[in-house]
CSV table of C-alpha atoms in Angstrom, one decimal:
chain,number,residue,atom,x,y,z
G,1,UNK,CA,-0.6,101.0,127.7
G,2,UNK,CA,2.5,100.4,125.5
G,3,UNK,CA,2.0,98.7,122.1
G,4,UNK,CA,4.5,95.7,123.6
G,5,UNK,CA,2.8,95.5,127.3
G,6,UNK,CA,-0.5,93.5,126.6
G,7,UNK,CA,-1.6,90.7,128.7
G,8,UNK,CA,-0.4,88.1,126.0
G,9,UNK,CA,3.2,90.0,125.3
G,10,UNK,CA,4.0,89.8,129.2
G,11,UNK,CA,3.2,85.9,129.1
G,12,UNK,CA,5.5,86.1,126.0
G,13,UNK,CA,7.9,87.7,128.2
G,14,UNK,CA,7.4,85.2,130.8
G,15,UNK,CA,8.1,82.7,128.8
G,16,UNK,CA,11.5,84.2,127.3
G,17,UNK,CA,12.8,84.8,130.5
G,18,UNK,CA,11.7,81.2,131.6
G,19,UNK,CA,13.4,79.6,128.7
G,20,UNK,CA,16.8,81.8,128.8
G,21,UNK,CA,17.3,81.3,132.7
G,22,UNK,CA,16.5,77.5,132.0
G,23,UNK,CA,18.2,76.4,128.9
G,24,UNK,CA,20.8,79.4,128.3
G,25,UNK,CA,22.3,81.1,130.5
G,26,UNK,CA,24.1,77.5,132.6
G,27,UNK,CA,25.6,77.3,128.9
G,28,UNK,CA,26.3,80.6,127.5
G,29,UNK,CA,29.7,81.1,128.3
G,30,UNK,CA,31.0,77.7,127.1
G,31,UNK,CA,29.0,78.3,123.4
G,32,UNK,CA,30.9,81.6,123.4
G,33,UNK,CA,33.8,79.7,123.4
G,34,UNK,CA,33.2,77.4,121.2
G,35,UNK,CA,32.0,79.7,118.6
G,36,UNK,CA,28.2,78.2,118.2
G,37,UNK,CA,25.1,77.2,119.7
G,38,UNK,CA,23.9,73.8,119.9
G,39,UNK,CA,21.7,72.7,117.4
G,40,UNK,CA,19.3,71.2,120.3
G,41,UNK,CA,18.6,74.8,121.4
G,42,UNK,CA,17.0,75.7,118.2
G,43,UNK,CA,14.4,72.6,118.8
G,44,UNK,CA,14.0,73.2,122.3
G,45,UNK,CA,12.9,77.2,121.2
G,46,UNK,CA,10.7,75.8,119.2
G,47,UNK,CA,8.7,73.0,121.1
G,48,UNK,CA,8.1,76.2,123.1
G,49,UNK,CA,6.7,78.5,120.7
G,50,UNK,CA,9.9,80.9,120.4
G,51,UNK,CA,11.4,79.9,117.1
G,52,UNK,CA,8.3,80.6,115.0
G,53,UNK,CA,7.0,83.8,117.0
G,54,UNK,CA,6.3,86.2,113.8
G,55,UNK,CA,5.9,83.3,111.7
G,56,UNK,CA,2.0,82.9,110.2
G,57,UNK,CA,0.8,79.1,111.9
G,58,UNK,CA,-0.1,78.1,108.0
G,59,UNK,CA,3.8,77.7,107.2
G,60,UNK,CA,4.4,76.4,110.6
G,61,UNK,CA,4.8,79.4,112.5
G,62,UNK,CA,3.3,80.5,116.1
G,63,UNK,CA,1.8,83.5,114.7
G,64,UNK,CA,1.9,87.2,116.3
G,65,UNK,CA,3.8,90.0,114.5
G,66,UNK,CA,6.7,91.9,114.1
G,67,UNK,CA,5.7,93.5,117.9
G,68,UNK,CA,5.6,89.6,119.3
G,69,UNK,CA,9.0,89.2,117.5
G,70,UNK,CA,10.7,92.4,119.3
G,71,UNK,CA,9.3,91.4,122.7
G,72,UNK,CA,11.2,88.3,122.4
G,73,UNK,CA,14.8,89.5,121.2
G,74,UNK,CA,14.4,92.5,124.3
G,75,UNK,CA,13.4,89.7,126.9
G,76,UNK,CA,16.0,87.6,125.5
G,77,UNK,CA,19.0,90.5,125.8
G,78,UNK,CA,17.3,92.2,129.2
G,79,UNK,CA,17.4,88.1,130.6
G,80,UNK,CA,21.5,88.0,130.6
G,81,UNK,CA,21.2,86.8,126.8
G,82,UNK,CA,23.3,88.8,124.0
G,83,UNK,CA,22.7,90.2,120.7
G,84,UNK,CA,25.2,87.3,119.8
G,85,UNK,CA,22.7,84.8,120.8
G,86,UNK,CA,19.9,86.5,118.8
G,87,UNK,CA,22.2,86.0,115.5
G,88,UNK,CA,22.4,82.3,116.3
G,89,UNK,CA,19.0,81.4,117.6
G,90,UNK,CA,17.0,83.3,115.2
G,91,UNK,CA,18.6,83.2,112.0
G,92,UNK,CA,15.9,82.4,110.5
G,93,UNK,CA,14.1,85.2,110.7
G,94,UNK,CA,16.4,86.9,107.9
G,95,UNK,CA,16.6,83.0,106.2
G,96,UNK,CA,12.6,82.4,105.5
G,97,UNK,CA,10.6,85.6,105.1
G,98,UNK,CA,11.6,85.4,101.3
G,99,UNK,CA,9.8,82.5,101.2
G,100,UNK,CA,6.8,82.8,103.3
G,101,UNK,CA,6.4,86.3,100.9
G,102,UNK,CA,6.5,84.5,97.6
G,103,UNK,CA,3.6,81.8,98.5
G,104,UNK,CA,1.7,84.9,99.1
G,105,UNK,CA,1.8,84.9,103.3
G,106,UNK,CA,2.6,87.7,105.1
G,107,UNK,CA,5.2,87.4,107.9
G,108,UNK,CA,5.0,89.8,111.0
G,109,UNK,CA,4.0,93.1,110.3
G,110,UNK,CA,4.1,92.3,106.4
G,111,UNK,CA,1.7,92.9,103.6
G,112,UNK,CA,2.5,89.9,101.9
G,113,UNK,CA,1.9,89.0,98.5
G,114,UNK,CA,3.3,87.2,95.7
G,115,UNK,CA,6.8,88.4,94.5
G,116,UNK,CA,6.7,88.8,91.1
G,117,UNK,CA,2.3,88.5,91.1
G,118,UNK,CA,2.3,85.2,90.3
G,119,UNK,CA,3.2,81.6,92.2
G,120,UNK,CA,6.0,80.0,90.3
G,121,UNK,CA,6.3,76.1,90.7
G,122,UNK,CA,8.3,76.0,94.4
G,123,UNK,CA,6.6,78.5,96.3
G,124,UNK,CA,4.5,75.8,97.9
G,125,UNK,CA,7.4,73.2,98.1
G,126,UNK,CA,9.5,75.7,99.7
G,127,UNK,CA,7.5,76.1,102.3
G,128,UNK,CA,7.2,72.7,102.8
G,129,UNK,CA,10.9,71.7,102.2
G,130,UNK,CA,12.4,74.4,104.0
G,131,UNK,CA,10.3,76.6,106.1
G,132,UNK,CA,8.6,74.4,108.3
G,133,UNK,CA,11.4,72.3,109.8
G,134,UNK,CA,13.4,75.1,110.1
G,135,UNK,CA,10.8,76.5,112.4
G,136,UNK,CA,10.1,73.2,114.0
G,137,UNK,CA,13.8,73.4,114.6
G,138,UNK,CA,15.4,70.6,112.9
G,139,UNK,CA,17.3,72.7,110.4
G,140,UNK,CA,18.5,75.8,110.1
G,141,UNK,CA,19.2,78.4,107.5
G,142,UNK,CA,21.4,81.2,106.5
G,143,UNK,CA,20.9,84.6,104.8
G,144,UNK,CA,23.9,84.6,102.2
G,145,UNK,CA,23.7,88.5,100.3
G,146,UNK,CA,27.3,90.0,100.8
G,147,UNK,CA,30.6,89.4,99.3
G,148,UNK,CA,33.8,90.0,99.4
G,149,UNK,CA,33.8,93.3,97.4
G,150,UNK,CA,30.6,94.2,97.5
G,151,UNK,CA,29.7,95.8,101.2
G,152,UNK,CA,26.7,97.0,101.3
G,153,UNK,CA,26.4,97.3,97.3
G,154,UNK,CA,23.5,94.6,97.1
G,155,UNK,CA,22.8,95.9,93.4
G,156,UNK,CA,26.4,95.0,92.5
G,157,UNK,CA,26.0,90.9,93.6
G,158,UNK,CA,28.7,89.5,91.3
G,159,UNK,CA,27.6,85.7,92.2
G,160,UNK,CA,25.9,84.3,89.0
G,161,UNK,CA,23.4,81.6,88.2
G,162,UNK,CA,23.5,80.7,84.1
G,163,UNK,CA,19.6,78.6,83.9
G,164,UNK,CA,20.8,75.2,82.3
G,165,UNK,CA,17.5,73.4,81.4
G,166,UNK,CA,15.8,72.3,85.5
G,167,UNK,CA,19.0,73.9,87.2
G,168,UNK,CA,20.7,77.1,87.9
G,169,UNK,CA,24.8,76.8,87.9
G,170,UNK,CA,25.9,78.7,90.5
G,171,UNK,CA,29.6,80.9,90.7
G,172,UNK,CA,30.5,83.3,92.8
G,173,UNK,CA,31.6,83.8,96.4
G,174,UNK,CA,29.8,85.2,100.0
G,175,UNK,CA,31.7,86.6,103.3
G,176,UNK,CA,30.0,87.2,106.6
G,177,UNK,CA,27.6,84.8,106.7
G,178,UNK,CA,26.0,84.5,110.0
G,179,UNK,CA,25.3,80.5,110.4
G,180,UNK,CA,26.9,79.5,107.6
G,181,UNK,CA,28.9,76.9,109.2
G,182,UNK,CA,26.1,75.2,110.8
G,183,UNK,CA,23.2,76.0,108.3
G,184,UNK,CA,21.4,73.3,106.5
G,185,UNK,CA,20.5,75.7,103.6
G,186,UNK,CA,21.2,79.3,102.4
G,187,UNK,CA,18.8,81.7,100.7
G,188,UNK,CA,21.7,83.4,98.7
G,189,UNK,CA,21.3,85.9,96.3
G,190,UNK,CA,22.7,85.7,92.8
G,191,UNK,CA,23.0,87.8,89.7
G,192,UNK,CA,21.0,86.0,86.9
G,193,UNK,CA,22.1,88.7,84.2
G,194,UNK,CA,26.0,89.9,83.7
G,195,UNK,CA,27.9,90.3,87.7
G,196,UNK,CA,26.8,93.8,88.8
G,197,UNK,CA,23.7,94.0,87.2
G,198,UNK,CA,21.1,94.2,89.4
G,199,UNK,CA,19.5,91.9,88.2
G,200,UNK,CA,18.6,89.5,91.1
G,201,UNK,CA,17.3,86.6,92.2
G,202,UNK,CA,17.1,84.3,95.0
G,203,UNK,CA,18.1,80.9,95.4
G,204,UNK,CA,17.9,78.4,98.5
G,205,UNK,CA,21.3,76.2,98.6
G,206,UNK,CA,21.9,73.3,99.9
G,207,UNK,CA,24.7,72.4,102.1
G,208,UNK,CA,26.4,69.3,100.5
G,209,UNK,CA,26.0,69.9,96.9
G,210,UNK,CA,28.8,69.4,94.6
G,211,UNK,CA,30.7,72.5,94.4
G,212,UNK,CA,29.4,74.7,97.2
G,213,UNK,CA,32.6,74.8,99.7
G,214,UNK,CA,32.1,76.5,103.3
G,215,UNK,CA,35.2,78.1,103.9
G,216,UNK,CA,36.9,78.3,107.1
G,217,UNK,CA,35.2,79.7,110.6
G,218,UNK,CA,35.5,83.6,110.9
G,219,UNK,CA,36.8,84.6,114.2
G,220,UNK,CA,35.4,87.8,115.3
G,221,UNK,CA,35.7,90.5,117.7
G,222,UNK,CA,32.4,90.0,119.3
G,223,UNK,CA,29.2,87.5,118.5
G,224,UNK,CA,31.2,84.8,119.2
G,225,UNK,CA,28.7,82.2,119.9
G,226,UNK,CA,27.1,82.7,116.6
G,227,UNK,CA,29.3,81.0,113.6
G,228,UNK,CA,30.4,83.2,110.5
G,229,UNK,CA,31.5,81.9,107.5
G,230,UNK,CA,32.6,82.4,104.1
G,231,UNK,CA,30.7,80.5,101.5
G,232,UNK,CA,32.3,79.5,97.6
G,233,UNK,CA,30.1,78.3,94.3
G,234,UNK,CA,31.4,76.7,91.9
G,235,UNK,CA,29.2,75.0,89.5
G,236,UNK,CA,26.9,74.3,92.1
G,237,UNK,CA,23.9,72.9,90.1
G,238,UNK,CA,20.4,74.2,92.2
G,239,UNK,CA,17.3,72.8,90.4
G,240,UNK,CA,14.6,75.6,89.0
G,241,UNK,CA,12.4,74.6,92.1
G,242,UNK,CA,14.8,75.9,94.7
G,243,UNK,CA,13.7,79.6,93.3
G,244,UNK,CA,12.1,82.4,95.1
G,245,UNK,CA,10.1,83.8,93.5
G,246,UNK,CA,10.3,84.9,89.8
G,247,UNK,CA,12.9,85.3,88.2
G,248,UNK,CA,15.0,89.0,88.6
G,249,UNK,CA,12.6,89.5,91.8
G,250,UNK,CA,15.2,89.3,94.6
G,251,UNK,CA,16.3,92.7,94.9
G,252,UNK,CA,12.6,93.8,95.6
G,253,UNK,CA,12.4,90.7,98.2
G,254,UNK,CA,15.6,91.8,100.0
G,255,UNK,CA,14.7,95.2,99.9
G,256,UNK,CA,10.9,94.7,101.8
G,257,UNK,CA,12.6,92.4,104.4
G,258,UNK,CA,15.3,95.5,106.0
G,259,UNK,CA,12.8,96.7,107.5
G,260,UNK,CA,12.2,94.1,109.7
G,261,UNK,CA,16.1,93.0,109.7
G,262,UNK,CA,17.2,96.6,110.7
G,263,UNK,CA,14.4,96.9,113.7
G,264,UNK,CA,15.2,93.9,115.0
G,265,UNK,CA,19.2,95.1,115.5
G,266,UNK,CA,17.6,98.4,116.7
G,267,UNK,CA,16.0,96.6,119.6
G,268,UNK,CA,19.3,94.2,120.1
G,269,UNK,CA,20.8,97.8,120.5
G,270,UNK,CA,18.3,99.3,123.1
G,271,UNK,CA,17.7,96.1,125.0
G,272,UNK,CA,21.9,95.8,125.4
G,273,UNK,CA,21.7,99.3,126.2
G,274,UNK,CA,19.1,98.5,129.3
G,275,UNK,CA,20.5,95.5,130.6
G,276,UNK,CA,23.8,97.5,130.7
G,277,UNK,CA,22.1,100.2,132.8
G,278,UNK,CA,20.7,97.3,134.9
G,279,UNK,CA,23.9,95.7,135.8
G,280,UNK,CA,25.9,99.0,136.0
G,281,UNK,CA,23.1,99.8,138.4
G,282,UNK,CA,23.4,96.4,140.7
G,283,UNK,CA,27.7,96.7,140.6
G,284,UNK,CA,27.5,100.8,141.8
G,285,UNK,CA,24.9,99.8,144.4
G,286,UNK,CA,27.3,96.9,146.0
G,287,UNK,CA,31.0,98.3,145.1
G,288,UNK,CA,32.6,100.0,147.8
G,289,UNK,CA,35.7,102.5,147.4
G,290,UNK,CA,36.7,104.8,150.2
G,291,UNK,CA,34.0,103.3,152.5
G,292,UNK,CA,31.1,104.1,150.3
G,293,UNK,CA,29.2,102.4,147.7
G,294,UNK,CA,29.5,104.2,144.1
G,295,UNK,CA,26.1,104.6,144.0
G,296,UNK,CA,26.5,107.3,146.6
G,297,UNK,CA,28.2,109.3,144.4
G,298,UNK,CA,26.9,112.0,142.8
G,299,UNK,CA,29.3,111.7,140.0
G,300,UNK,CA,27.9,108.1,139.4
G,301,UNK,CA,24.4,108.6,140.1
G,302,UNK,CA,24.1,111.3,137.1
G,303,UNK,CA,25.8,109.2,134.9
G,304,UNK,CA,23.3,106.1,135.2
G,305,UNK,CA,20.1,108.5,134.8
G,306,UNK,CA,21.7,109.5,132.2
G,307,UNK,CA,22.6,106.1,130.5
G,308,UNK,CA,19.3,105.3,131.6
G,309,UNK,CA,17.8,107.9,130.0
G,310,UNK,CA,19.3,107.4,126.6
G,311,UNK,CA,18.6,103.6,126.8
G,312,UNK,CA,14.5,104.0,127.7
G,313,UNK,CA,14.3,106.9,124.8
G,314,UNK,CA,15.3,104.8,122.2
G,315,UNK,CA,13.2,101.9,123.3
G,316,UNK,CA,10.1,104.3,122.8
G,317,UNK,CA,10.9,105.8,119.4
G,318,UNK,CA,11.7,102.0,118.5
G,319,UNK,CA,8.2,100.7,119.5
G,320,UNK,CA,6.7,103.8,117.9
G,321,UNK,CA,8.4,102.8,114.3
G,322,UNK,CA,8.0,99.2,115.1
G,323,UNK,CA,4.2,100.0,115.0
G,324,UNK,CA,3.6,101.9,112.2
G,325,UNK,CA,5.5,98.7,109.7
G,326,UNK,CA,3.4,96.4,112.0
G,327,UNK,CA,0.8,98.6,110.4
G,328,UNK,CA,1.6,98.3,107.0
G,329,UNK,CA,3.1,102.1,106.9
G,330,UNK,CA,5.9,102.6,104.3
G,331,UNK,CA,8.3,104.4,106.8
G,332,UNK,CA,11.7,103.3,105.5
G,333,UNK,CA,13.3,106.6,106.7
G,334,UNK,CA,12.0,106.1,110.4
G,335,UNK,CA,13.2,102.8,110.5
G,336,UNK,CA,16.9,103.8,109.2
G,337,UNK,CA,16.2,106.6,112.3
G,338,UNK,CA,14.9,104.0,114.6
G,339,UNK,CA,18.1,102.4,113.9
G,340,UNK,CA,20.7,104.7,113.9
G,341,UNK,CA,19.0,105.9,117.3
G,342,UNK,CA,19.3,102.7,118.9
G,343,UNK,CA,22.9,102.2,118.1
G,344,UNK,CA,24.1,105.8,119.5
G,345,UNK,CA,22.2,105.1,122.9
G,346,UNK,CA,24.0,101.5,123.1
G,347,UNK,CA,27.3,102.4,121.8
G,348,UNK,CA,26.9,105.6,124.6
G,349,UNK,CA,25.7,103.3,127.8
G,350,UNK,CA,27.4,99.9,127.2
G,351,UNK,CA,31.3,102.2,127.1
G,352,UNK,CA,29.6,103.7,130.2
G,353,UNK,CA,29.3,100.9,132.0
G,354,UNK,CA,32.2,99.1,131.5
G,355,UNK,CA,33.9,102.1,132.9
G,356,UNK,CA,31.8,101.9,135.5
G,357,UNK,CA,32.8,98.8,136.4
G,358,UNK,CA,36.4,99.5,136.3
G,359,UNK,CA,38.8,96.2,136.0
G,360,UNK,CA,36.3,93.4,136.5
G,361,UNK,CA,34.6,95.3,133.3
G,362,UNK,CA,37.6,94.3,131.1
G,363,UNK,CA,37.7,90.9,132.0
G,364,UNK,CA,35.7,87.8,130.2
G,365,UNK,CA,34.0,86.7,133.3
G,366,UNK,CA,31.8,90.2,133.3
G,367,UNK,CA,28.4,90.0,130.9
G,368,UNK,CA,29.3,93.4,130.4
G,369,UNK,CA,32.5,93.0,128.4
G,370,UNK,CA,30.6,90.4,126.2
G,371,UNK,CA,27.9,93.4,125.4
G,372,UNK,CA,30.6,95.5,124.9
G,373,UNK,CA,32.2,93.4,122.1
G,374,UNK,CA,28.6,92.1,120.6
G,375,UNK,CA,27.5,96.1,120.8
G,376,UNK,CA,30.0,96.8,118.0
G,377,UNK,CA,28.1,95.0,114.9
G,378,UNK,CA,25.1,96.7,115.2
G,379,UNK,CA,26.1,99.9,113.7
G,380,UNK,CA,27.5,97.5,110.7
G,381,UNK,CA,24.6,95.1,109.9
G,382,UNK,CA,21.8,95.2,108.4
G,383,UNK,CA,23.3,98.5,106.6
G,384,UNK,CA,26.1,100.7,108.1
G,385,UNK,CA,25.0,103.8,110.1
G,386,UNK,CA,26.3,105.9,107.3
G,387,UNK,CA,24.0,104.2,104.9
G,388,UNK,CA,21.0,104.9,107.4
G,389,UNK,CA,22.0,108.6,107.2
G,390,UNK,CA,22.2,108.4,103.2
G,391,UNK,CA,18.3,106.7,103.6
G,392,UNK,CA,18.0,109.8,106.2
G,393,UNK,CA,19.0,112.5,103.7
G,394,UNK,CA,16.8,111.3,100.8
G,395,UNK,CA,14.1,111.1,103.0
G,396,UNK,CA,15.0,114.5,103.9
G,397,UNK,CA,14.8,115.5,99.9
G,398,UNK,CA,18.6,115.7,99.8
């Protein structure tokens, strides 16, 4: 039996599929158009258990692990979802596990433990200011790391926060961030040495304090129903209790959450990949040209093993990995594999099938050409495929 097909993971699939047919897919197209999802949905995910899937029940969670939480984004893509959906829904998941590490819970697959060895004054009343509504769905958070300069540098943060008695002062400047617009709060990540240091620790910011400005709404090429934003500081004041952590322990904390981040693109990746095969499959079988269906084709029946093929392999070496953190192994070069695997197979199948489905392909009433767009991210969050090959090589001893 698969690690991801027990009894309880196919209710948990049951239940995904339920909720997508129900509450998302009679909307999807108009929140791709206007650029967001309600926040309603996030409430309605959570009254069913979705939102806090992952999440230990002592901070408000629904329990399960990392495995519960990749059964949920596959069912979610394989039900005529998107990875763009994911991004908006589940933001969360990239928001919170700071916190839920620092009051010394594990989250998913985690180890736990306190960041920095110690509880500092708003471990606890993070949780309860932050991490509990967010999962009961009445707020929602952003992840705000990158920056205009920096890429993929995380070491070389520039944003700074100067301690001024019970407050940090914030100044600096974030780009890309995935529900920034609609976000109640961001866990951002700020230098608290000179810019570039390294020295790094994380803040949660709230929306509406003097002197944080979010920017205008970044218009993308695909993940369009999920809001991107650029986010300014200046002079923000964020009291000591808004901390995560110790002090000068948030590279360590953003460092032990990429695993989970980067596995959870993987399986956006594979699970685009099979629902492409899927609906390239259903369009070959019923289009006709010359009097036959495609799918009579030799041509395109090779072709769809073959997408298929790629698509099914990477789900498998994807669980494998997913199992071993869910274990507690220290495989940071698998997962960067895991990843890097995943996005090959989707990038291969989801150009396949577009092609496949000729001129309806190209056009914005096929879920095909929304995958195609949304497929394009995945090699670039969460780290670039070129840094997963430089995690690759020095796992390699290069």
């Amino acid at each position: 039996m698969s690690i991801v097909d027990t009894p309880e993971r196919r209710q948990l699939r049951e239940l995904t599929r339920a909720f997508v047919t129900r509450e998302v897919l009679p909307h999807l197209d108009d929140w791709e158009r206007a650029g967001e999802v309600p926040r309603a949905l996030h409430e309605t995910a959570a009254k069913l258990g979705l939102l806090g899937i992952g999440f230990p029940e002592s901070v408000g969670g629904s329990g399960g692990n990392l495995l519960d939480s990749i059964v949920v984004t596959e069912e979610m893509i394989r039900s005529g979802g998107s990875s763009g959906l994911i991004a908006a829904l589940f933001t969360h998941g990239i928001a919170l596990p700071h916190m839920v590490a620092a009051a010394g819970v594990g989250v998913g697959g985690s180890l736990g433990g306190r960041l920095g060895g110690t509880s500092t004054p708003g471990d606890d009343y993070l949780i309860q200011r932050y991490v509990r509504p967010t999962l009961a769905g009445t707020m929602i958070g952003a992840l705000a790391i990158t920056e205009p300069d920096g890429g993929s540098d995380v070491a070389g943060i520039r944003t700074t926060a100067r301690r001024d008695g019970d407050h940090y002062v914030v100044n600096g400047s974030k780009t890309y961030i995935t529900s920034g617009h609609r976000a109640d709060f961001v866990t951002t990540a700020v230098c608290t040495d000179f810019p570039g240091s390294g020295e790094l620790t994380l803040l949660v910011i709230d929306k509406g304090l003097p002197g944080f400005t979010v920017g205008r709404r970044l218009e993308k090429l695909g993940w369009h129903c999920s809001d991107t934003a650029e986010l300014s500081f200046v002079d923000v004041r964020v009291p000591v209790a808004n901390r995560i952590g110790a002090e000068d322990t948030g590279f360590l904390a953003i460092m032990q959450n990429f695993a989970a981040e980067r596995l959870s693109l993987a399986t956006q990746a594979y699970a685009t990949a099979q629902r492409c095969v899927e609906l390239a499959v259903r369009w070959c079988r019923d289009r006709e040209t010359f009097g036959r269906p495609l799918a009579s084709r030799q041509l395109i029946r090779h072709r769809l093993a073959e997408m298929h093929t790629r698509a099914e392999a990477a789900r498998s070496y994807v669980h494998e990995v997913a199992g071993r953190v869910a274990a507690g192994e220290p495989v940071v070069t698998e997962v960067a594999m895991a990843k890097n695997v995943a996005v090959a197979a989707c990038d291969q199948v989801v150009d396949q099938a577009l092609q496949l489905h000729g001129g309806f392909g190209y056009l914005r009433d096929a879920e095909v050409e929304r995958h195609y767009r949304d497929a394009r991210i995945l090699g670039i969050g969460g780290g670039t495929t070129e840094i997963m090959n430089e995690i690759i090589a020095k796992g390699l001893g290069l």
